[in-house]
mmCIF file of C-alpha atoms and ligand atoms in Angstrom:
data_model
loop_
_atom_site.group_PDB
_atom_site.id
_atom_site.type_symbol
_atom_site.label_atom_id
_atom_site.label_comp_id
_atom_site.label_asym_id
_atom_site.label_seq_id
_atom_site.Cartn_x
_atom_site.Cartn_y
_atom_site.Cartn_z
ATOM 1 C CA MET A 1121 -113.510 224.520 124.936
ATOM 2 C CA SER A 1122 -109.828 224.258 125.126
ATOM 3 C CA LYS A 1123 -108.111 220.868 125.023
ATOM 4 C CA LYS A 1124 -107.156 219.283 128.484
ATOM 5 C CA VAL A 1125 -103.967 216.954 127.826
ATOM 6 C CA ALA A 1126 -102.747 214.151 130.376
ATOM 7 C CA VAL A 1127 -99.837 212.130 129.918
ATOM 8 C CA ILE A 1128 -100.409 208.796 131.918
ATOM 9 C CA ALA A 1129 -97.541 206.493 132.804
ATOM 10 C CA ILE A 1130 -98.789 203.072 133.677
ATOM 11 C CA GLY A 1131 -96.538 200.862 135.819
ATOM 12 C CA GLY A 1132 -95.973 197.234 135.722
ATOM 13 C CA ASN A 1133 -99.076 196.318 137.749
ATOM 14 C CA SER A 1134 -101.366 197.414 134.854
ATOM 15 C CA LEU A 1135 -100.077 194.232 132.709
ATOM 16 C CA ILE A 1136 -98.666 191.841 135.342
ATOM 17 C CA LYS A 1137 -100.854 191.834 138.467
ATOM 18 C CA ASP A 1138 -98.361 188.974 140.362
ATOM 19 C CA LYS A 1139 -96.087 186.116 139.193
ATOM 20 C CA ALA A 1140 -99.147 183.749 139.089
ATOM 21 C CA HIS A 1141 -100.707 186.101 136.182
ATOM 22 C CA GLN A 1142 -97.897 186.706 133.415
ATOM 23 C CA SER A 1143 -99.460 184.896 130.221
ATOM 24 C CA VAL A 1144 -100.346 187.014 127.482
ATOM 25 C CA GLN A 1145 -104.183 186.348 127.967
ATOM 26 C CA GLU A 1146 -103.868 187.773 131.638
ATOM 27 C CA GLN A 1147 -101.816 190.646 130.553
ATOM 28 C CA TYR A 1148 -104.610 191.805 128.339
ATOM 29 C CA PHE A 1149 -107.334 191.389 131.233
ATOM 30 C CA ALA A 1150 -104.950 193.595 133.565
ATOM 31 C CA ALA A 1151 -104.713 196.201 130.708
ATOM 32 C CA ASP A 1152 -108.491 196.126 130.307
ATOM 33 C CA GLU A 1153 -108.720 196.917 134.011
ATOM 34 C CA THR A 1154 -106.475 200.106 133.531
ATOM 35 C CA ALA A 1155 -108.159 201.030 130.393
ATOM 36 C CA LYS A 1156 -111.524 201.195 131.949
ATOM 37 C CA HIS A 1157 -110.393 203.866 134.454
ATOM 38 C CA ILE A 1158 -108.618 205.636 131.643
ATOM 39 C CA VAL A 1159 -111.718 205.836 129.299
ATOM 40 C CA GLU A 1160 -113.698 207.474 132.568
ATOM 41 C CA MET A 1161 -111.001 210.170 132.297
ATOM 42 C CA ILE A 1162 -111.672 210.414 128.585
ATOM 43 C CA LYS A 1163 -115.446 210.737 129.271
ATOM 44 C CA GLU A 1164 -114.718 213.773 131.306
ATOM 45 C CA GLY A 1165 -113.119 215.386 128.426
ATOM 46 C CA TRP A 1166 -109.216 214.568 128.724
ATOM 47 C CA ASP A 1167 -107.182 214.030 125.697
ATOM 48 C CA VAL A 1168 -104.448 211.319 126.856
ATOM 49 C CA VAL A 1169 -101.311 209.726 125.690
ATOM 50 C CA ILE A 1170 -100.487 206.466 127.492
ATOM 51 C CA GLY A 1171 -97.130 205.358 128.290
ATOM 52 C CA HIS A 1172 -96.198 201.879 129.892
ATOM 53 C CA GLY A 1173 -93.457 200.216 131.440
ATOM 54 C CA ASN A 1174 -92.112 196.753 129.669
ATOM 55 C CA GLY A 1175 -89.389 195.478 131.798
ATOM 56 C CA PRO A 1176 -90.812 191.972 132.349
ATOM 57 C CA GLN A 1177 -92.096 191.834 128.713
ATOM 58 C CA VAL A 1178 -88.479 192.592 127.344
ATOM 59 C CA GLY A 1179 -87.206 190.031 129.852
ATOM 60 C CA PHE A 1180 -89.572 187.172 128.268
ATOM 61 C CA LEU A 1181 -88.666 188.337 124.639
ATOM 62 C CA LEU A 1182 -84.732 188.058 125.663
ATOM 63 C CA GLN A 1183 -85.469 184.810 127.221
ATOM 64 C CA LYS A 1184 -87.117 183.522 124.289
ATOM 65 C CA ALA A 1185 -84.330 184.781 121.819
ATOM 66 C CA GLU A 1186 -81.792 183.085 124.093
ATOM 67 C CA ILE A 1187 -83.586 179.801 124.131
ATOM 68 C CA ALA A 1188 -83.835 179.932 120.201
ATOM 69 C CA GLU A 1189 -80.346 180.548 119.811
ATOM 70 C CA LYS A 1190 -79.457 177.586 121.805
ATOM 71 C CA VAL A 1191 -81.915 175.295 120.441
ATOM 72 C CA ALA A 1192 -82.021 176.183 116.786
ATOM 73 C CA ASN A 1193 -79.480 178.505 116.321
ATOM 74 C CA LEU A 1194 -81.350 181.403 115.469
ATOM 75 C CA ALA A 1195 -79.532 184.989 115.505
ATOM 76 C CA MET A 1196 -79.930 186.617 118.927
ATOM 77 C CA ALA A 1197 -82.373 189.716 118.925
ATOM 78 C CA PRO A 1198 -80.703 193.085 119.628
ATOM 79 C CA LEU A 1199 -82.194 194.521 122.886
ATOM 80 C CA GLU A 1200 -83.797 197.391 121.157
ATOM 81 C CA VAL A 1201 -85.685 195.110 118.647
ATOM 82 C CA CYS A 1202 -86.984 193.315 121.854
ATOM 83 C CA GLY A 1203 -88.044 196.753 122.978
ATOM 84 C CA ALA A 1204 -89.689 197.396 119.698
ATOM 85 C CA GLN A 1205 -91.445 194.150 119.997
ATOM 86 C CA SER A 1206 -92.441 194.759 123.475
ATOM 87 C CA GLN A 1207 -94.073 198.200 122.203
ATOM 88 C CA GLY A 1208 -95.956 196.623 119.534
ATOM 89 C CA GLN A 1209 -97.238 193.850 121.729
ATOM 90 C CA ILE A 1210 -98.358 196.072 124.561
ATOM 91 C CA GLY A 1211 -99.423 198.674 122.188
ATOM 92 C CA TYR A 1212 -101.840 196.447 120.367
ATOM 93 C CA GLN A 1213 -103.516 195.140 123.694
ATOM 94 C CA LEU A 1214 -103.912 198.620 125.289
ATOM 95 C CA VAL A 1215 -104.950 200.106 122.286
ATOM 96 C CA GLN A 1216 -107.720 197.388 121.786
ATOM 97 C CA CYS A 1217 -108.735 197.540 125.382
ATOM 98 C CA LEU A 1218 -109.283 201.297 124.988
ATOM 99 C CA GLN A 1219 -111.346 200.804 121.899
ATOM 100 C CA ASN A 1220 -113.468 198.222 123.477
ATOM 101 C CA GLU A 1221 -113.939 200.076 126.567
ATOM 102 C CA MET A 1222 -114.715 203.394 124.730
ATOM 103 C CA LYS A 1223 -117.292 201.404 122.630
ATOM 104 C CA ARG A 1224 -118.884 199.971 125.986
ATOM 105 C CA ALA A 1225 -119.130 203.536 127.523
ATOM 106 C CA GLY A 1226 -120.387 205.009 124.263
ATOM 107 C CA VAL A 1227 -117.328 207.430 123.712
ATOM 108 C CA ASN A 1228 -116.745 207.980 119.867
ATOM 109 C CA LYS A 1229 -113.113 208.169 119.809
ATOM 110 C CA ALA A 1230 -110.048 206.578 118.198
ATOM 111 C CA ALA A 1231 -107.150 205.248 119.590
ATOM 112 C CA ALA A 1232 -103.780 204.309 118.223
ATOM 113 C CA CYS A 1233 -100.348 203.312 119.138
ATOM 114 C CA VAL A 1234 -96.944 204.892 117.823
ATOM 115 C CA ILE A 1235 -93.954 202.784 118.107
ATOM 116 C CA GLU A 1236 -91.379 205.301 119.435
ATOM 117 C CA GLN A 1237 -87.750 205.758 119.621
ATOM 118 C CA THR A 1238 -86.055 207.823 122.138
ATOM 119 C CA VAL A 1239 -82.705 209.880 121.624
ATOM 120 C CA VAL A 1240 -79.910 209.258 124.456
ATOM 121 C CA SER A 1241 -76.747 210.510 124.346
ATOM 122 C CA LYS A 1242 -73.298 208.562 123.986
ATOM 123 C CA GLU A 1243 -71.639 211.090 126.448
ATOM 124 C CA ASP A 1244 -74.409 210.067 129.025
ATOM 125 C CA PRO A 1245 -72.186 208.828 132.183
ATOM 126 C CA ALA A 1246 -74.622 205.747 132.348
ATOM 127 C CA PHE A 1247 -72.553 204.698 129.530
ATOM 128 C CA GLN A 1248 -69.683 204.289 131.267
ATOM 129 C CA ASN A 1249 -71.214 202.326 134.247
ATOM 130 C CA PRO A 1250 -73.466 199.662 132.690
ATOM 131 C CA SER A 1251 -75.642 198.610 135.629
ATOM 132 C CA LYS A 1252 -79.000 197.281 134.701
ATOM 133 C CA PRO A 1253 -79.027 193.423 134.710
ATOM 134 C CA ILE A 1254 -81.384 192.101 131.587
ATOM 135 C CA GLY A 1255 -81.979 188.335 130.210
ATOM 136 C CA GLY A 1256 -81.339 185.286 131.884
ATOM 137 C CA PHE A 1257 -78.327 184.012 134.022
ATOM 138 C CA MET A 1258 -75.419 182.311 132.219
ATOM 139 C CA THR A 1259 -72.272 180.305 133.028
ATOM 140 C CA GLU A 1260 -69.059 182.293 133.250
ATOM 141 C CA GLU A 1261 -67.964 180.560 129.837
ATOM 142 C CA GLU A 1262 -71.407 181.679 128.081
ATOM 143 C CA ALA A 1263 -70.604 185.004 129.431
ATOM 144 C CA LYS A 1264 -67.275 185.405 128.025
ATOM 145 C CA ILE A 1265 -68.384 184.089 124.718
ATOM 146 C CA LYS A 1266 -71.212 186.834 124.483
ATOM 147 C CA GLU A 1267 -68.457 189.569 125.690
ATOM 148 C CA ARG A 1268 -66.283 188.442 122.802
ATOM 149 C CA ASP A 1269 -68.595 187.747 120.035
ATOM 150 C CA LEU A 1270 -71.306 190.445 121.012
ATOM 151 C CA GLY A 1271 -69.704 193.157 122.926
ATOM 152 C CA TRP A 1272 -72.005 192.495 125.871
ATOM 153 C CA ASN A 1273 -71.111 193.889 129.145
ATOM 154 C CA VAL A 1274 -71.248 191.164 131.808
ATOM 155 C CA VAL A 1275 -70.982 190.719 135.355
ATOM 156 C CA GLU A 1276 -71.038 188.022 138.197
ATOM 157 C CA ASP A 1277 -74.330 188.404 140.096
ATOM 158 C CA ALA A 1278 -73.747 187.706 143.641
ATOM 159 C CA GLY A 1279 -73.043 184.083 143.251
ATOM 160 C CA ARG A 1280 -76.096 183.460 141.531
ATOM 161 C CA GLY A 1281 -74.305 183.154 137.929
ATOM 162 C CA TRP A 1282 -73.432 185.756 135.225
ATOM 163 C CA ARG A 1283 -75.649 188.329 133.707
ATOM 164 C CA ARG A 1284 -75.671 191.029 130.906
ATOM 165 C CA VAL A 1285 -75.926 194.626 131.980
ATOM 166 C CA VAL A 1286 -76.779 197.467 130.179
ATOM 167 C CA PRO A 1287 -76.869 201.245 130.488
ATOM 168 C CA SER A 1288 -79.956 203.395 131.676
ATOM 169 C CA PRO A 1289 -79.171 207.119 129.973
ATOM 170 C CA LEU A 1290 -81.315 209.869 130.327
ATOM 171 C CA PRO A 1291 -84.018 210.239 127.657
ATOM 172 C CA GLN A 1292 -83.060 213.366 125.482
ATOM 173 C CA ARG A 1293 -85.531 213.495 122.538
ATOM 174 C CA ILE A 1294 -88.745 211.801 121.544
ATOM 175 C CA VAL A 1295 -87.952 211.205 117.821
ATOM 176 C CA GLU A 1296 -91.995 210.790 116.868
ATOM 177 C CA LEU A 1297 -92.968 213.888 118.950
ATOM 178 C CA ASP A 1298 -94.744 215.656 115.971
ATOM 179 C CA ALA A 1299 -96.576 212.460 115.129
ATOM 180 C CA ILE A 1300 -97.982 212.181 118.784
ATOM 181 C CA LYS A 1301 -98.924 215.803 118.698
ATOM 182 C CA ALA A 1302 -100.765 215.588 115.210
ATOM 183 C CA LEU A 1303 -102.449 212.455 116.551
ATOM 184 C CA ILE A 1304 -103.459 214.518 120.050
ATOM 185 C CA ASP A 1305 -104.620 217.285 117.757
ATOM 186 C CA ALA A 1306 -106.866 215.082 115.762
ATOM 187 C CA GLY A 1307 -108.478 213.975 119.035
ATOM 188 C CA ILE A 1308 -107.093 210.429 118.844
ATOM 189 C CA ILE A 1309 -105.890 208.794 122.049
ATOM 190 C CA VAL A 1310 -102.426 207.728 121.778
ATOM 191 C CA VAL A 1311 -100.190 204.939 123.380
ATOM 192 C CA SER A 1312 -96.701 205.277 123.169
ATOM 193 C CA ILE A 1313 -93.269 205.810 124.983
ATOM 194 C CA GLY A 1314 -93.261 202.155 125.759
ATOM 195 C CA GLY A 1315 -90.339 201.290 128.347
ATOM 196 C CA GLY A 1316 -89.425 204.917 128.317
ATOM 197 C CA GLY A 1317 -88.825 204.380 124.257
ATOM 198 C CA ILE A 1318 -86.361 202.341 122.030
ATOM 199 C CA PRO A 1319 -83.187 203.608 122.880
ATOM 200 C CA VAL A 1320 -81.356 205.220 119.819
ATOM 201 C CA VAL A 1321 -78.261 207.335 119.357
ATOM 202 C CA GLU A 1322 -77.615 210.169 116.695
ATOM 203 C CA ARG A 1323 -74.973 209.816 114.474
ATOM 204 C CA GLU A 1324 -72.844 212.898 113.500
ATOM 205 C CA ASP A 1325 -74.994 213.380 110.223
ATOM 206 C CA GLY A 1326 -78.073 213.063 112.211
ATOM 207 C CA THR A 1327 -79.249 209.773 111.291
ATOM 208 C CA LEU A 1328 -80.314 207.406 113.835
ATOM 209 C CA GLU A 1329 -79.133 203.874 115.089
ATOM 210 C CA GLY A 1330 -80.442 201.557 118.154
ATOM 211 C CA ILE A 1331 -78.453 201.229 120.900
ATOM 212 C CA ALA A 1332 -78.363 198.431 123.692
ATOM 213 C CA ALA A 1333 -79.683 200.366 126.695
ATOM 214 C CA VAL A 1334 -82.976 200.762 128.767
ATOM 215 C CA ILE A 1335 -84.446 204.097 129.691
ATOM 216 C CA ASP A 1336 -86.665 204.897 132.902
ATOM 217 C CA LYS A 1337 -90.387 204.952 131.662
ATOM 218 C CA ASP A 1338 -91.175 207.702 133.992
ATOM 219 C CA PHE A 1339 -88.389 209.919 132.813
ATOM 220 C CA GLY A 1340 -89.542 208.870 129.226
ATOM 221 C CA ASN A 1341 -93.351 209.878 130.000
ATOM 222 C CA SER A 1342 -92.157 213.231 131.903
ATOM 223 C CA LEU A 1343 -90.130 214.295 128.855
ATOM 224 C CA LEU A 1344 -92.997 213.976 126.693
ATOM 225 C CA ALA A 1345 -95.575 215.540 129.193
ATOM 226 C CA GLN A 1346 -92.907 218.491 128.880
ATOM 227 C CA ASN A 1347 -92.747 218.456 125.334
ATOM 228 C CA LEU A 1348 -96.525 218.473 124.959
ATOM 229 C CA ASN A 1349 -96.994 221.224 127.536
ATOM 230 C CA ALA A 1350 -99.346 218.608 128.976
ATOM 231 C CA ASP A 1351 -101.753 219.947 131.700
ATOM 232 C CA MET A 1352 -101.183 216.904 133.822
ATOM 233 C CA LEU A 1353 -98.876 214.017 134.547
ATOM 234 C CA VAL A 1354 -100.229 210.993 136.053
ATOM 235 C CA ILE A 1355 -98.035 208.127 137.216
ATOM 236 C CA SER A 1356 -100.299 205.187 137.773
ATOM 237 C CA THR A 1357 -98.480 202.362 139.953
ATOM 238 C CA ALA A 1358 -98.950 199.832 142.623
ATOM 239 C CA VAL A 1359 -99.745 202.190 145.748
ATOM 240 C CA GLU A 1360 -102.896 204.725 146.157
ATOM 241 C CA LYS A 1361 -100.352 207.326 147.668
ATOM 242 C CA VAL A 1362 -96.749 208.262 148.188
ATOM 243 C CA ALA A 1363 -95.541 208.007 151.458
ATOM 244 C CA ILE A 1364 -92.901 209.947 153.315
ATOM 245 C CA ASN A 1365 -90.533 207.639 155.479
ATOM 246 C CA PHE A 1366 -91.964 204.645 153.428
ATOM 247 C CA GLY A 1367 -91.560 201.362 155.264
ATOM 248 C CA LYS A 1368 -90.723 203.043 158.754
ATOM 249 C CA PRO A 1369 -92.835 203.105 161.702
ATOM 250 C CA GLU A 1370 -92.870 206.937 161.213
ATOM 251 C CA GLN A 1371 -94.084 206.419 157.516
ATOM 252 C CA GLN A 1372 -96.807 208.914 156.503
ATOM 253 C CA TRP A 1373 -99.058 208.923 153.355
ATOM 254 C CA LEU A 1374 -99.291 212.082 151.582
ATOM 255 C CA ASP A 1375 -102.305 213.912 149.860
ATOM 256 C CA HIS A 1376 -100.149 216.842 148.629
ATOM 257 C CA MET A 1377 -96.749 217.882 147.955
ATOM 258 C CA THR A 1378 -95.306 221.069 146.610
ATOM 259 C CA LEU A 1379 -92.384 221.150 144.043
ATOM 260 C CA ALA A 1380 -90.064 222.430 147.011
ATOM 261 C CA GLU A 1381 -91.156 219.595 149.441
ATOM 262 C CA ALA A 1382 -90.638 217.216 146.746
ATOM 263 C CA LYS A 1383 -86.983 218.329 146.260
ATOM 264 C CA GLN A 1384 -86.560 218.609 150.028
ATOM 265 C CA TYR A 1385 -87.681 215.058 150.426
ATOM 266 C CA MET A 1386 -85.349 213.785 147.503
ATOM 267 C CA GLU A 1387 -82.617 215.397 149.000
ATOM 268 C CA GLU A 1388 -83.195 213.639 152.514
ATOM 269 C CA GLY A 1389 -82.455 210.569 150.617
ATOM 270 C CA VAL A 1390 -84.690 208.513 152.956
ATOM 271 C CA HIS A 1391 -88.265 208.492 151.786
ATOM 272 C CA PHE A 1392 -88.465 207.354 148.343
ATOM 273 C CA LYS A 1393 -86.794 203.921 147.199
ATOM 274 C CA LYS A 1394 -84.178 204.067 144.542
ATOM 275 C CA GLY A 1395 -85.391 202.476 141.425
ATOM 276 C CA SER A 1396 -89.179 202.471 142.308
ATOM 277 C CA MET A 1397 -90.664 205.613 143.861
ATOM 278 C CA ALA A 1398 -87.494 207.732 143.657
ATOM 279 C CA PRO A 1399 -87.397 208.056 139.786
ATOM 280 C CA LYS A 1400 -91.180 208.756 139.680
ATOM 281 C CA ILE A 1401 -90.653 211.759 142.037
ATOM 282 C CA GLN A 1402 -87.689 212.937 139.821
ATOM 283 C CA ALA A 1403 -89.907 212.629 136.811
ATOM 284 C CA ILE A 1404 -92.261 214.923 138.528
ATOM 285 C CA ILE A 1405 -89.847 217.446 139.701
ATOM 286 C CA ASN A 1406 -88.450 217.609 136.046
ATOM 287 C CA PHE A 1407 -91.933 218.027 134.499
ATOM 288 C CA LEU A 1408 -93.126 220.804 137.244
ATOM 289 C CA GLU A 1409 -89.664 222.536 136.782
ATOM 290 C CA ALA A 1410 -90.182 222.716 132.871
ATOM 291 C CA GLY A 1411 -93.301 224.467 133.474
ATOM 292 C CA GLY A 1412 -96.000 221.796 134.387
ATOM 293 C CA LYS A 1413 -98.668 222.573 136.805
ATOM 294 C CA GLU A 1414 -99.823 219.413 138.296
ATOM 295 C CA ALA A 1415 -98.951 215.826 138.738
ATOM 296 C CA ILE A 1416 -100.696 212.840 140.239
ATOM 297 C CA ILE A 1417 -99.424 209.579 141.771
ATOM 298 C CA THR A 1418 -101.961 206.964 142.461
ATOM 299 C CA ASN A 1419 -103.122 203.270 141.235
ATOM 300 C CA PRO A 1420 -104.876 202.757 138.317
ATOM 301 C CA GLU A 1421 -108.696 202.176 140.112
ATOM 302 C CA ASN A 1422 -108.319 205.456 141.555
ATOM 303 C CA ILE A 1423 -107.049 207.811 138.653
ATOM 304 C CA LEU A 1424 -110.455 209.295 138.256
ATOM 305 C CA ARG A 1425 -110.917 209.918 141.945
ATOM 306 C CA ALA A 1426 -107.370 211.263 142.227
ATOM 307 C CA ILE A 1427 -108.374 213.781 139.325
ATOM 308 C CA HIS A 1428 -111.037 214.764 141.392
ATOM 309 C CA GLY A 1429 -108.757 215.417 144.416
ATOM 310 C CA GLU A 1430 -110.313 212.713 146.538
ATOM 311 C CA THR A 1431 -107.174 210.441 146.866
ATOM 312 C CA GLY A 1432 -103.798 209.790 145.262
ATOM 313 C CA THR A 1433 -100.722 212.250 146.079
ATOM 314 C CA ARG A 1434 -100.862 215.464 143.983
ATOM 315 C CA ILE A 1435 -97.832 217.496 143.284
ATOM 316 C CA THR A 1436 -98.096 221.159 142.236
ATOM 317 C CA LYS A 1437 -95.796 224.102 141.939
HETATM 318 P P1 ADP B 1506 -94.114 200.740 138.608
HETATM 319 O O1 ADP B 1506 -94.141 199.341 137.788
HETATM 320 O O2 ADP B 1506 -95.167 201.379 138.530
HETATM 321 O O3 ADP B 1506 -93.086 201.607 138.086
HETATM 322 P P2 ADP B 1506 -92.321 200.323 140.886
HETATM 323 O O4 ADP B 1506 -92.187 198.950 141.736
HETATM 324 O O5 ADP B 1506 -91.233 200.584 140.052
HETATM 325 O O6 ADP B 1506 -93.716 200.286 139.800
HETATM 326 O O7 ADP B 1506 -92.713 201.492 141.908
HETATM 327 C C1 ADP B 1506 -93.803 201.715 142.719
HETATM 328 C C2 ADP B 1506 -93.542 201.082 144.215
HETATM 329 O O8 ADP B 1506 -92.789 201.798 144.800
HETATM 330 C C3 ADP B 1506 -94.634 200.760 145.016
HETATM 331 O O9 ADP B 1506 -95.451 199.719 144.764
HETATM 332 C C4 ADP B 1506 -93.948 200.871 146.553
HETATM 333 O O10 ADP B 1506 -93.916 199.646 146.924
HETATM 334 C C5 ADP B 1506 -92.689 201.485 146.233
HETATM 335 N N1 ADP B 1506 -92.249 202.798 146.928
HETATM 336 C C6 ADP B 1506 -91.205 203.051 147.155
HETATM 337 N N2 ADP B 1506 -90.987 204.162 147.849
HETATM 338 C C7 ADP B 1506 -92.504 204.596 148.299
HETATM 339 C C8 ADP B 1506 -92.907 205.825 148.811
HETATM 340 N N3 ADP B 1506 -91.973 206.181 149.517
HETATM 341 N N4 ADP B 1506 -94.298 205.633 148.955
HETATM 342 C C9 ADP B 1506 -95.097 204.750 148.183
HETATM 343 N N5 ADP B 1506 -94.537 203.772 147.484
HETATM 344 C C10 ADP B 1506 -92.878 203.685 147.563
HETATM 345 MG MG1 MG B 1507 -90.788 201.356 138.010
#
């Protein structure tokens, strides 16, 4: 029997249900819920690589680093190191949840986390226009000191104070691709591509260095699905289905979209919100255009039903 490989990008709601449930322990319970549903898929013969978001978690780590710097003069943590820390923390939790849920379900498979770097290009236009706000608010004086001493890009944020902004370039290459492939070939469930990957740039001689940026997790996971020739890309998020005319009176939930329809809706520009659903649809368009056959968007509790064609939004060539 040939392998069926799925890349599953899990959204923020698989770790933080709402503002009142943000502790590490509560994130573990949320991750376990999602792990249960992924194990149902594994039970049906899927080999999976799971990528996850990390925006709030990196935010917490940055805030801790900022307080530690103020209170105890500890050196400020570089953003890409916070990204790596979040991959480690979330990866640990997800892997353990998967191991425990497989144990309970009688599935005899191993799971492992691969800390992953994603190459971005310094020529990416995003570096000309850093626009993603990260970390806490600062006074103008604090912001100017960071700009001078650490080279941060800082902007005034709608009268609320000053914030650091970083670029969000497109992912170009998954550095640990061969390692992920080897694990999948060995039948091991993989957690990787956390937060779209730790952003790195390639020096002239091919060596790598970390860079302060953030990568869209849906684009990062789409790139992995393309590189693995995955049979399916699953994007798990907070909605059961995708709608056109989202939030408008004529809103309509979709069971299915073709690639051509997805491109058409994207062009119309009114259906998918920028920064939430639009990048997911674009990530799926990229996967299908690169030869992928099908993709699904749904919420964690409906993953298996969506794979069986009972719900979710399916996007095919
Ligand atoms: P994630 O952490 O999973 O990436 P996001 O908040 O970035 O979550 O994206 C999912 C959200 O996108 C949904 O909760 C929904 O509110 C919003 N959304 C925007 N446009 C649409 C649409 N056309 N159909 C369904 N949901 C949409
Ligand atoms: Mg998102």
